[in-house]
CSV table of C-alpha atoms in Angstrom, one decimal:
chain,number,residue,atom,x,y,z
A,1,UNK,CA,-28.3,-18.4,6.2
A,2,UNK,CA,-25.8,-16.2,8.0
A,3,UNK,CA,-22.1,-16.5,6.8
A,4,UNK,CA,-20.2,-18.5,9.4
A,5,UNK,CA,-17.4,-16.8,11.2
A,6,UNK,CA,-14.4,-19.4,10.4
A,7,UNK,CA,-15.0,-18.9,6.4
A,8,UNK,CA,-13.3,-17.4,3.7
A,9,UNK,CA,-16.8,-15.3,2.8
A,10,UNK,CA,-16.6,-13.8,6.3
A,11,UNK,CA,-13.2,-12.5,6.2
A,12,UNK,CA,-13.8,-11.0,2.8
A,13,UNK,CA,-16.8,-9.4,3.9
A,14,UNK,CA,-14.7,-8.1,6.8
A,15,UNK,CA,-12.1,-6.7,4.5
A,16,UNK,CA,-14.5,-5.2,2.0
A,17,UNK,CA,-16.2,-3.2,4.9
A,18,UNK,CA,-13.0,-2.1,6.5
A,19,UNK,CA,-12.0,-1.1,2.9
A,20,UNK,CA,-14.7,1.5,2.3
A,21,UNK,CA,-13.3,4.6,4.0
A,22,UNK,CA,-10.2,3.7,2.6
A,23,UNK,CA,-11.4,3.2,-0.9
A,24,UNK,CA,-13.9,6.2,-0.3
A,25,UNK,CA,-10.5,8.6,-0.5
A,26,UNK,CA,-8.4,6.9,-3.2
A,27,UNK,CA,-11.0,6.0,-5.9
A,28,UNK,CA,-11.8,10.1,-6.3
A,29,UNK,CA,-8.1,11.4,-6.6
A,30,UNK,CA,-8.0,10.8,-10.5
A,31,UNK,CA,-11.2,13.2,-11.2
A,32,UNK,CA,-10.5,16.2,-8.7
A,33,UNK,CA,-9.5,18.4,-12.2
A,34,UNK,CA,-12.9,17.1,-13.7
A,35,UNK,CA,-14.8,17.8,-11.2
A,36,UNK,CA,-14.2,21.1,-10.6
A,37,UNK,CA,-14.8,21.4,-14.6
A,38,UNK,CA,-18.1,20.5,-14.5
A,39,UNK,CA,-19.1,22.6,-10.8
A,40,UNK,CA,-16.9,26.0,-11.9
A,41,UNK,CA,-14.3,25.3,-9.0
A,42,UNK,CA,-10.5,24.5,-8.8
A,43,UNK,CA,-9.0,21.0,-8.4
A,44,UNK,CA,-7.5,22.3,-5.0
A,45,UNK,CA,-11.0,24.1,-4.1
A,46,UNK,CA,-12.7,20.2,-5.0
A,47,UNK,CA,-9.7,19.0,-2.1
A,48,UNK,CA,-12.0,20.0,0.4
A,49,UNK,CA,-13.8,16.8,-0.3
A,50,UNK,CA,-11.1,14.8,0.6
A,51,UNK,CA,-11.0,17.0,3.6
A,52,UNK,CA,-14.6,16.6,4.7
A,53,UNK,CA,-14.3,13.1,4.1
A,54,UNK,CA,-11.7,12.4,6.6
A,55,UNK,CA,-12.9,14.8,8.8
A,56,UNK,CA,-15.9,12.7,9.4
A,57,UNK,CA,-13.9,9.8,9.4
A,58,UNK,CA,-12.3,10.8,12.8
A,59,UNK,CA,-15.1,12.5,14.7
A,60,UNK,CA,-17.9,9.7,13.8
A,61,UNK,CA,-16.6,6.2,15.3
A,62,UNK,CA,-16.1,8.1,18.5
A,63,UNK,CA,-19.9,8.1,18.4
A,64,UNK,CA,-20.3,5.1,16.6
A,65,UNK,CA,-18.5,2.9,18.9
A,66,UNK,CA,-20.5,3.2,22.2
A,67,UNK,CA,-23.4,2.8,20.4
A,68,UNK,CA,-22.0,-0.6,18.7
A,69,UNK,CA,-21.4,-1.9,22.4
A,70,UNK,CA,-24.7,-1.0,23.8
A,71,UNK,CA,-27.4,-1.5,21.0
A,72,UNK,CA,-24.9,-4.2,18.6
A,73,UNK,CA,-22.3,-4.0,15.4
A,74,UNK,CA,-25.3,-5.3,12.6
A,75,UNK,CA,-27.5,-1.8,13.2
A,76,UNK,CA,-24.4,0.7,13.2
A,77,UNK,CA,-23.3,-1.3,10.2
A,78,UNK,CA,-26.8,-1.1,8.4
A,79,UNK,CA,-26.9,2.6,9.3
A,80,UNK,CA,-23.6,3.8,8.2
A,81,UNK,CA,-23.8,1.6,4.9
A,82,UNK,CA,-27.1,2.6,4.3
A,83,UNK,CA,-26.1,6.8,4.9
A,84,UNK,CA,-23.4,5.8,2.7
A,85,UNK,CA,-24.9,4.6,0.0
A,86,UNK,CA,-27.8,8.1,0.1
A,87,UNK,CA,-24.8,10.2,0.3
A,88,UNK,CA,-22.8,8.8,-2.3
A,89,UNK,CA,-26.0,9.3,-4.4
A,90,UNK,CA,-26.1,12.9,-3.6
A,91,UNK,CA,-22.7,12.8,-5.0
A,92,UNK,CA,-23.2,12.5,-8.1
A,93,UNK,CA,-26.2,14.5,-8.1
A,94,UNK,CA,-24.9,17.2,-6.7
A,95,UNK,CA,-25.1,20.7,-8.8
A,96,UNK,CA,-22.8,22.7,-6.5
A,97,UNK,CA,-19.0,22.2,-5.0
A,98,UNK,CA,-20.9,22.9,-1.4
A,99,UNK,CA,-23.9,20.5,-2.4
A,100,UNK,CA,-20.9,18.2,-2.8
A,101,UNK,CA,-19.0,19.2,0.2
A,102,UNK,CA,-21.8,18.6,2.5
A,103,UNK,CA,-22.7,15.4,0.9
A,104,UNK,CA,-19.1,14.0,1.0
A,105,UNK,CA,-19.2,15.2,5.0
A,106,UNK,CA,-22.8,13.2,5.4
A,107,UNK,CA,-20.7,10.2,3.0
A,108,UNK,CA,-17.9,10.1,5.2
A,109,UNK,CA,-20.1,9.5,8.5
A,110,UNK,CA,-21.8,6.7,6.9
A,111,UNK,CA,-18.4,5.2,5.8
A,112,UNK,CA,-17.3,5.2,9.7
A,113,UNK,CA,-19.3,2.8,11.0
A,114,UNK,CA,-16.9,0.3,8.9
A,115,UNK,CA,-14.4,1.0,11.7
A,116,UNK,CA,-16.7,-1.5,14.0
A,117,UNK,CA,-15.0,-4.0,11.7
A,118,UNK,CA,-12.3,-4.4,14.5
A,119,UNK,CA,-14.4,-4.8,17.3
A,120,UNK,CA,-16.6,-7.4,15.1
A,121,UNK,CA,-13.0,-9.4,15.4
A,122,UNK,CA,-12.6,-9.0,18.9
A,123,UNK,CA,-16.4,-10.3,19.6
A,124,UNK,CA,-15.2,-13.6,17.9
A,125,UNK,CA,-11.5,-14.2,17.8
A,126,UNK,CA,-9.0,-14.1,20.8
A,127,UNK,CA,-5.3,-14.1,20.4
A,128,UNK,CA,-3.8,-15.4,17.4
A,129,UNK,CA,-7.0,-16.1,15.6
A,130,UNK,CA,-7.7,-12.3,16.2
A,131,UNK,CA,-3.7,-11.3,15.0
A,132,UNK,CA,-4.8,-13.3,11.7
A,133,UNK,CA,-7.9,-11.9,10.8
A,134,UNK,CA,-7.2,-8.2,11.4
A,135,UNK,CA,-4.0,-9.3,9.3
A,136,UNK,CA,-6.3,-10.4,6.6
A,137,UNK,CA,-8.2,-7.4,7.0
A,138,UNK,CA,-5.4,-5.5,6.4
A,139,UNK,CA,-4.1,-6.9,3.4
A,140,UNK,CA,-7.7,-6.0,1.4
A,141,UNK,CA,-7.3,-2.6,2.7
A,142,UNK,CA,-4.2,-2.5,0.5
A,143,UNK,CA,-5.7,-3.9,-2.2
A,144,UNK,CA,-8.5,-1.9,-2.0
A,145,UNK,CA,-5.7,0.9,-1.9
A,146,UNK,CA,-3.8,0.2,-4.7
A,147,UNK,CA,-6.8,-0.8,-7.1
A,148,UNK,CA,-9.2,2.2,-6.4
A,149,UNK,CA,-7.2,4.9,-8.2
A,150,UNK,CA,-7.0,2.7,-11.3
A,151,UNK,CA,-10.7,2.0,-11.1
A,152,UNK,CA,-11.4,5.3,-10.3
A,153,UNK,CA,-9.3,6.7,-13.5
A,154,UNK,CA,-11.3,4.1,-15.7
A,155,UNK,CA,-14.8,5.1,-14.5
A,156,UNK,CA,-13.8,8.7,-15.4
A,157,UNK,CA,-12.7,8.1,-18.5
A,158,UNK,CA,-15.9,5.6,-19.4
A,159,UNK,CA,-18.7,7.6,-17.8
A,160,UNK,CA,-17.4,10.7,-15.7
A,161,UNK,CA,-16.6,11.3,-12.5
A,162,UNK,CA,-20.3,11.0,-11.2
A,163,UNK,CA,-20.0,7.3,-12.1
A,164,UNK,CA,-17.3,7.2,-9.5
A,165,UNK,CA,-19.8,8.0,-6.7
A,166,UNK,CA,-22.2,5.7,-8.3
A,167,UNK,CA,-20.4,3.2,-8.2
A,168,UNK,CA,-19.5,3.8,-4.5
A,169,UNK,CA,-22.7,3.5,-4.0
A,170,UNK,CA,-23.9,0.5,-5.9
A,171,UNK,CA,-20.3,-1.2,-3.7
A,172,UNK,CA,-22.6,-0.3,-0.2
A,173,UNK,CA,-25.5,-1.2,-1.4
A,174,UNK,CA,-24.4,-4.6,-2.1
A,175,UNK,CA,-22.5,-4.9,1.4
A,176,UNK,CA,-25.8,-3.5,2.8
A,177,UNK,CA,-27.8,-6.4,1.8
A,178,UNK,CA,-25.5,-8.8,2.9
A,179,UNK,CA,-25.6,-7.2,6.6
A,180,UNK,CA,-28.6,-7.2,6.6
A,181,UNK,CA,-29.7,-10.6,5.5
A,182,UNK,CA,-26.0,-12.6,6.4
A,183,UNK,CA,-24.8,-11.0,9.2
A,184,UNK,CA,-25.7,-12.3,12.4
A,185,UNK,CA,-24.9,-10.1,15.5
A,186,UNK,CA,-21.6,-10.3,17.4
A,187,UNK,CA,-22.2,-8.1,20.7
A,188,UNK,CA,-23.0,-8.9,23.6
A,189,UNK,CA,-25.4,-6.7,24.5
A,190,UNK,CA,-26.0,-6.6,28.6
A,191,UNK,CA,-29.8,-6.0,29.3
A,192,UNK,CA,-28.6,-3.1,31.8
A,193,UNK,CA,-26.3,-1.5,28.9
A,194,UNK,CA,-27.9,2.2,28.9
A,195,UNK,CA,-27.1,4.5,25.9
A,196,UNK,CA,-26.7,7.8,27.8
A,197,UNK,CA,-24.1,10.4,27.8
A,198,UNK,CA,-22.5,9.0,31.0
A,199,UNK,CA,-22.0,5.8,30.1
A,200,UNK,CA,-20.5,6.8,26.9
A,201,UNK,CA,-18.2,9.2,28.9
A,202,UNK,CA,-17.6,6.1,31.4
A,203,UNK,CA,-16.4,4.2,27.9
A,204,UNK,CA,-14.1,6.4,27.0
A,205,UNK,CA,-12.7,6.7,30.6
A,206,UNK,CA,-12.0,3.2,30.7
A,207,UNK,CA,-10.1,3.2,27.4
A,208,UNK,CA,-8.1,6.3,28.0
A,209,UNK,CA,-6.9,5.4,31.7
A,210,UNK,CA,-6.4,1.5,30.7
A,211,UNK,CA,-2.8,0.8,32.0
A,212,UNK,CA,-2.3,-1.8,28.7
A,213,UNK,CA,-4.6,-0.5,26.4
A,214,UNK,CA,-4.0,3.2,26.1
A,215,UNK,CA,-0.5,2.6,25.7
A,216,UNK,CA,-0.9,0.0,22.3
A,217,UNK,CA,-3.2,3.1,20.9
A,218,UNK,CA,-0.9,5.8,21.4
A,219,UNK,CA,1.7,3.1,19.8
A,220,UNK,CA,-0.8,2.6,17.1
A,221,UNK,CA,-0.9,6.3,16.6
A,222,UNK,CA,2.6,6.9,16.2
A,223,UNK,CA,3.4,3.8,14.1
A,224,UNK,CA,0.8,5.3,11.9
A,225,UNK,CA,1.3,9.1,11.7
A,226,UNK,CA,4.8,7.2,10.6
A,227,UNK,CA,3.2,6.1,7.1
A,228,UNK,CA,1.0,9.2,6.8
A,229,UNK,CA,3.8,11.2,6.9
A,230,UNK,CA,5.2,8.8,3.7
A,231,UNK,CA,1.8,9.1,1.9
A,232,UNK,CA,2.3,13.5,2.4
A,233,UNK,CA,6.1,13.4,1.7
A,234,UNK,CA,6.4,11.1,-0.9
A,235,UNK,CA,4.4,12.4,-3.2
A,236,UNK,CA,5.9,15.8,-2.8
A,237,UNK,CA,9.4,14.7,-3.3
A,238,UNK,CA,9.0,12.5,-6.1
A,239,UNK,CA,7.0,14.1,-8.4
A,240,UNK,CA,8.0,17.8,-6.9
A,241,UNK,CA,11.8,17.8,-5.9
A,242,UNK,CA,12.8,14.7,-7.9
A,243,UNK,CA,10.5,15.1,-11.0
A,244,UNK,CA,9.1,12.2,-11.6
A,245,UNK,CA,6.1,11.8,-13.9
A,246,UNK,CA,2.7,11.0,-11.5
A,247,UNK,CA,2.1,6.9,-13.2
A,248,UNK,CA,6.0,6.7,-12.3
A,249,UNK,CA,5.2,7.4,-8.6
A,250,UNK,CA,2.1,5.2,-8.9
A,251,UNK,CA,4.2,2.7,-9.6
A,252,UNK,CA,6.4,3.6,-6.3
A,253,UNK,CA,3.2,4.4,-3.8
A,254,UNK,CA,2.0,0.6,-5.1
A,255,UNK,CA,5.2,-1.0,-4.3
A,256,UNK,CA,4.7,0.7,-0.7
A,257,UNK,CA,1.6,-0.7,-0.7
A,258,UNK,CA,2.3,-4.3,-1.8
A,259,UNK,CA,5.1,-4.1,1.0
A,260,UNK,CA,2.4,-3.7,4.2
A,261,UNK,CA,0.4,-6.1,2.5
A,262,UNK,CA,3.7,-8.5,2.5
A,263,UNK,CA,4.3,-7.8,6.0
A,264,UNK,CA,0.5,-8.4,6.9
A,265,UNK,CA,0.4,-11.5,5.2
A,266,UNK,CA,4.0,-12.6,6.7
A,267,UNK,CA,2.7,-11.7,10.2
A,268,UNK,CA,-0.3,-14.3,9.8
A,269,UNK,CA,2.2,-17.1,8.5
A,270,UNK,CA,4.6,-16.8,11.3
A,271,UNK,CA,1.8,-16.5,13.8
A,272,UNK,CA,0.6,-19.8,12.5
A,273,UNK,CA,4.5,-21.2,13.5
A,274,UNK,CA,3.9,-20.0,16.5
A,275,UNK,CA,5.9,-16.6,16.2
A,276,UNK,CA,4.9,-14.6,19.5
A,277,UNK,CA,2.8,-11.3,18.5
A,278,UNK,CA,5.2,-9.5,21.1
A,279,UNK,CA,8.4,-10.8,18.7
A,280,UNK,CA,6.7,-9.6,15.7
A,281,UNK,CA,5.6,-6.8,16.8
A,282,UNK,CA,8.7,-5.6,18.2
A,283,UNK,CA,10.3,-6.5,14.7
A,284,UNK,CA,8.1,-4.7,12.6
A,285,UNK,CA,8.7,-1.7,14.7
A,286,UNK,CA,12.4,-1.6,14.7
A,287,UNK,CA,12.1,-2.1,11.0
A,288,UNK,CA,10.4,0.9,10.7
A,289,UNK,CA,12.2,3.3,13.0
A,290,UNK,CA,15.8,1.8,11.3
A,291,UNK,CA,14.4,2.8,7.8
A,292,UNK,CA,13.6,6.2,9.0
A,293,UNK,CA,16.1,6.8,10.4
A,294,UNK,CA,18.4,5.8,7.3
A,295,UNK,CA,16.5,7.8,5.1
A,296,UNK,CA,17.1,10.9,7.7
A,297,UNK,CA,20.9,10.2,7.5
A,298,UNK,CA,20.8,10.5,4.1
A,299,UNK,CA,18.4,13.2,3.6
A,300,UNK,CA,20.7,15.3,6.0
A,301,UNK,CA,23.8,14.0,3.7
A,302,UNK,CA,22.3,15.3,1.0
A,303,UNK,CA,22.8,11.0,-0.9
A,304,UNK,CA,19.6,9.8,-1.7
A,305,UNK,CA,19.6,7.7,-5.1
A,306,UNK,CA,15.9,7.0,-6.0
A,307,UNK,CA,16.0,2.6,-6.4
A,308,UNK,CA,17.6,3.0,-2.1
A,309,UNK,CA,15.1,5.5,-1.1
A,310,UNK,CA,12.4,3.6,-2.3
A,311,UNK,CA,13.3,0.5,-0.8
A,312,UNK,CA,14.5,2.1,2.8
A,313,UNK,CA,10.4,3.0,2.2
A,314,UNK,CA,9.1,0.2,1.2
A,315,UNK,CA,11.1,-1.6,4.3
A,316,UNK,CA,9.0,1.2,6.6
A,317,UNK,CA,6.2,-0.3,5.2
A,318,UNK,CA,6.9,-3.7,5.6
A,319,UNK,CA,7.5,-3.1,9.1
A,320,UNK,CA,4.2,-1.2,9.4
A,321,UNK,CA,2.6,-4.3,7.9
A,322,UNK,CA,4.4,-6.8,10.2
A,323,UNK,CA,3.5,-4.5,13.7
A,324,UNK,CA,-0.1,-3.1,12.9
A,325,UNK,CA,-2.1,-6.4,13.4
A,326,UNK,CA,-0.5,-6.9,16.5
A,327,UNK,CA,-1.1,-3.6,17.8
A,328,UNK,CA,-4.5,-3.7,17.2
A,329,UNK,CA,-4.9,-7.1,18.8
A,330,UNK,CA,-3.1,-6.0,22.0
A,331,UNK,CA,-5.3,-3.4,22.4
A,332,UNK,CA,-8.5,-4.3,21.8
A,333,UNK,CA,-7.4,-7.6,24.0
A,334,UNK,CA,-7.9,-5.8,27.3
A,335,UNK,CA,-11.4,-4.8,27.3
A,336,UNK,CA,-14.1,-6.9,25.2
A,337,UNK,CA,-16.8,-5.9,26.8
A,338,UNK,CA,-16.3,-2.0,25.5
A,339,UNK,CA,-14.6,-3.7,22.0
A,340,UNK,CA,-16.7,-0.9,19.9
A,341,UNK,CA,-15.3,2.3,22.2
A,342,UNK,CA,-11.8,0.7,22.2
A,343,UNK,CA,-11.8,0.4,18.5
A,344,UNK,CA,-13.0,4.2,18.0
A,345,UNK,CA,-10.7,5.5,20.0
A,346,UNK,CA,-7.9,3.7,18.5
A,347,UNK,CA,-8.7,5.3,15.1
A,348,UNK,CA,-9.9,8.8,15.9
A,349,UNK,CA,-6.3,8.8,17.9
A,350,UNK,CA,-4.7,7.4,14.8
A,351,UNK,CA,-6.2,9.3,12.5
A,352,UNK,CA,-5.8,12.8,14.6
A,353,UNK,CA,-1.8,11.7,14.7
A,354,UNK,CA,-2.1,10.9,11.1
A,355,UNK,CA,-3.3,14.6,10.6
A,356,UNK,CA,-0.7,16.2,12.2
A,357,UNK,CA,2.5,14.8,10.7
A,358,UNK,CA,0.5,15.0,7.5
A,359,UNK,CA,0.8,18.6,7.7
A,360,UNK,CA,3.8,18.8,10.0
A,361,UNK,CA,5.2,17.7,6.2
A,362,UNK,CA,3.4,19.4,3.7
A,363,UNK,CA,4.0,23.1,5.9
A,364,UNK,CA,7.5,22.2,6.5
A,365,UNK,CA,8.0,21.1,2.2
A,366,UNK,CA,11.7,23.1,1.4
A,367,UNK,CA,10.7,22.2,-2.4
A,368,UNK,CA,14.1,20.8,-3.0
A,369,UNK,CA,14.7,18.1,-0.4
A,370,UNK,CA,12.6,15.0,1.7
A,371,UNK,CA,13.2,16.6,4.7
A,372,UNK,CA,10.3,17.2,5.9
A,373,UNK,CA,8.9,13.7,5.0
A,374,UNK,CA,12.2,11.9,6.7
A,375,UNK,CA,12.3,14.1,9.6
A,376,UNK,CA,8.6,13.4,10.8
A,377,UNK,CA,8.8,9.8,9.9
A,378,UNK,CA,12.4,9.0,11.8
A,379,UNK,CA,10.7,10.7,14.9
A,380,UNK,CA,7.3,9.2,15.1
A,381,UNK,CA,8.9,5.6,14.4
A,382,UNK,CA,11.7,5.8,16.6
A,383,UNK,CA,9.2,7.3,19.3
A,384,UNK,CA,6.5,4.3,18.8
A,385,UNK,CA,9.5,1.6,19.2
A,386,UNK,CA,10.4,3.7,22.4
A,387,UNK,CA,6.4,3.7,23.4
A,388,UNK,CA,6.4,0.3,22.8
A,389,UNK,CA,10.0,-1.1,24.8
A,390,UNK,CA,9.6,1.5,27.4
A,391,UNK,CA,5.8,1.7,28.5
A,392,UNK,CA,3.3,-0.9,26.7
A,393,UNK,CA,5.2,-4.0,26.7
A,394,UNK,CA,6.2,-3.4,30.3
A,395,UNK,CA,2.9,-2.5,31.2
A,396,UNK,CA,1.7,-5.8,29.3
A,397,UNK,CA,4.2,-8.1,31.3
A,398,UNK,CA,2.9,-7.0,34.5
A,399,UNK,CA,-0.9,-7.5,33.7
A,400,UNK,CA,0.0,-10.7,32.1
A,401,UNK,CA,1.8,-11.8,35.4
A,402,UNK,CA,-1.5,-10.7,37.6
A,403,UNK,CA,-3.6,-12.7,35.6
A,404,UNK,CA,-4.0,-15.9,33.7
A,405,UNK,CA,-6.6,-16.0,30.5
A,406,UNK,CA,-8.2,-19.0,28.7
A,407,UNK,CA,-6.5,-19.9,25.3
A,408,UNK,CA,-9.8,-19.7,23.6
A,409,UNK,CA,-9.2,-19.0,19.8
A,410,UNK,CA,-13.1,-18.7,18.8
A,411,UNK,CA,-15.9,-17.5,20.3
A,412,UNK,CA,-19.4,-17.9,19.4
A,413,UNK,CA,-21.6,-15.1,17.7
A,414,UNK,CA,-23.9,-13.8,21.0
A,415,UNK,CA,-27.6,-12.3,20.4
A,416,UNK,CA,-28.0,-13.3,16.7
């Protein structure tokens, strides 16, 4: 029996997949130091993984994604989980730091095919009903966030840090069977869809020239090189400039965390009162640039008490919580047919904006100050509001005004 669309199981299933690149990087920060212990290499030289990790993360859905539209989500799914799960298995095997490099690179494109979780939302839900799930979504992304370093801590202690890639995956293994044997296929798959490099090109054209489209991703982008400059920054303040201990900014970077789930969670309520996703996302956006923008005031005023600066944060998350599922839903809105090239684009670009005000902080780190951190975040959240007011909203007034689309909430799995 496949699990129906409308039920809880299928929106935790959808959350646990979408969680697995995400969980993929937190659940190994604990046993870095160990790890190089038992290869002969430094905790920074073991970093590299993380770096390999993400690295696939960005180039692979770009591939991923045409292939989703044109042959279906369920096989990219089975594939990535089931690369996944061999890779994570050469994890722990491995005897060598660039055994476990390369098998942390091969790990990382299995884990990408997860990011067709978005377009599996916008093969079934339209509108609100697709604001609310990738709100949901979002929300066990966070929890997956703030529970993976704590997991990944205890599985250390208990049975070293190979049983954290063991565990990784035993977590796809499981996932895999249930694609396999519960998921029923959401594409629709024309019979004249060809898998060649031109059509892929032709995808990509389409996405990156859409008049409604491009403009939410680049939004997207901003609004989220806005928290990855936090994640960089706030690390490096707290525990570097400030001195506090590492489990007292745990504390602080689950707050942040609780704070997008909050907003994610506030976004779907709303929604359900009929709060337009335009009103929200507006909101959420002007939350975060305000925040920013504070803490930037005060960075450059040389005031910031710990209790305010962790709550002008935890505001910039809330604010990236309340915009996020509505920025994803605008953009994926415009062009179903092409959902799984939409949705890689969206996060390569995200991820590549993430990257660079990621180390636009950690270069720019005075070792005394947040200034780096506030600076990068008051620009790229003031500058998505401004992308947002000035060009996508616009943009999505006047093809709203050419047009007029059915209010269909559901849709019907195609080709299962």
């Amino acid at each position: 029996m496949r699990i129906e669309p409308q039920s809880l199981a299928f929106t935790l299933l959808l959350g646990l997949l979408a969680a697995v690149p995400y969980s993929g990087i937190d659940i190994n920060l604990p046993a870095l130091t160990a790890t190089g212990v038992t290869l002969g290499a430094s905790a920074s030289d073991v970093g590299l993984t993380m770096s390999a990790f993400m690295l696939s993360l960005a180039i692979a859905p770009l591939i991923y994604g045409p292939v989703s539209d044109r042959l279906g989500r369920k096989p990219v799914l089975a594939f990535g989980l089931a690369l996944f799960v061999a890779a994570s298995v050469g994890c722990a095997l491995a005897p060598s730091l660039p055994v476990l490099l390369l098998c942390r690179f091969v790990q990382g494109i299995g884990a990408a095919a997860t990011a067709t979780t978005f377009a599996i939302i916008r093969d079934l839900f339209d509108g609100d009903a697709a604001r609310g799930k990738i709100a949901n979504v979002m929300v066990a992304v966070n929890v997956a966030t703030v529970i993976a370093p704590t997991a990944g801590a205890a599985l250390l202690a208990a049975a070293g840090w190979q049983s954290i890639y063991a565990a990784q995956a035993g977590i796809g293994f499981m996932l895999l069977m249930v694609v396999m044997f519960r998921f029923a296929e959401t594409a629709t798959i024309a019979p004249s869809g060809r898998l060649v490099p031109s059509a892929v090109i032709d995808s990509y054209r389409r996405v990156l020239t859409h008049p409604v489209s491009l403009p939410f991703i680049l939004v997207g982008a901003t609004g989220g090189a806005t928290v990855f400059a936090y994640v960089t920054g706030a690390s490096l303040y707290f525990v570097g400039a400030v001195g506090l201990r590492p489990e007292q900014y745990g504390l602080i970077f689950s707050a942040c965390s609780a704070a997008v789930m909050g907003g994610a969670l506030l976004d779907g309520q709303l929604g359900r009162r009929g709060a337009s996703s335009a009103r929200m996302l507006a909101t959420g956006l002007t939350l975060s640039a305000a925040a920013s923008v504070a803490l930037l005031a005060m960075t450059l005023a040389g005031w910031m008490p710990t209790a305010l600066v962790v709550t002008l944060l935890m505001t910039v998350a809330l604010g990236f919580g309340l915009s996020l599922p509505n920025v994803m839903s605008a953009t994926m809105q415009r062009l179903p047919e092409i959902a799984g090239a939409v949705s890689a684009a969206a996060g390569s670009i995200q991820l590549t904006a993430g990257a660079i005000a990621s180390g636009l902080v950690a270069v720019r780190f005075d070792g005394r100050t947040a200034l780096s951190m506030t600076a990068v975040m008051a620009a790229a959240a003031l500058l998505a509001l401004v992308l947002y007011l000035l060009v996508a909203r616009p943009a999505e007034r006047r093809l709203e005004s050419l047009t007029i689309e059915p209010g269909v909430a559901i849709r019907s799995p195609r080709n299962s």
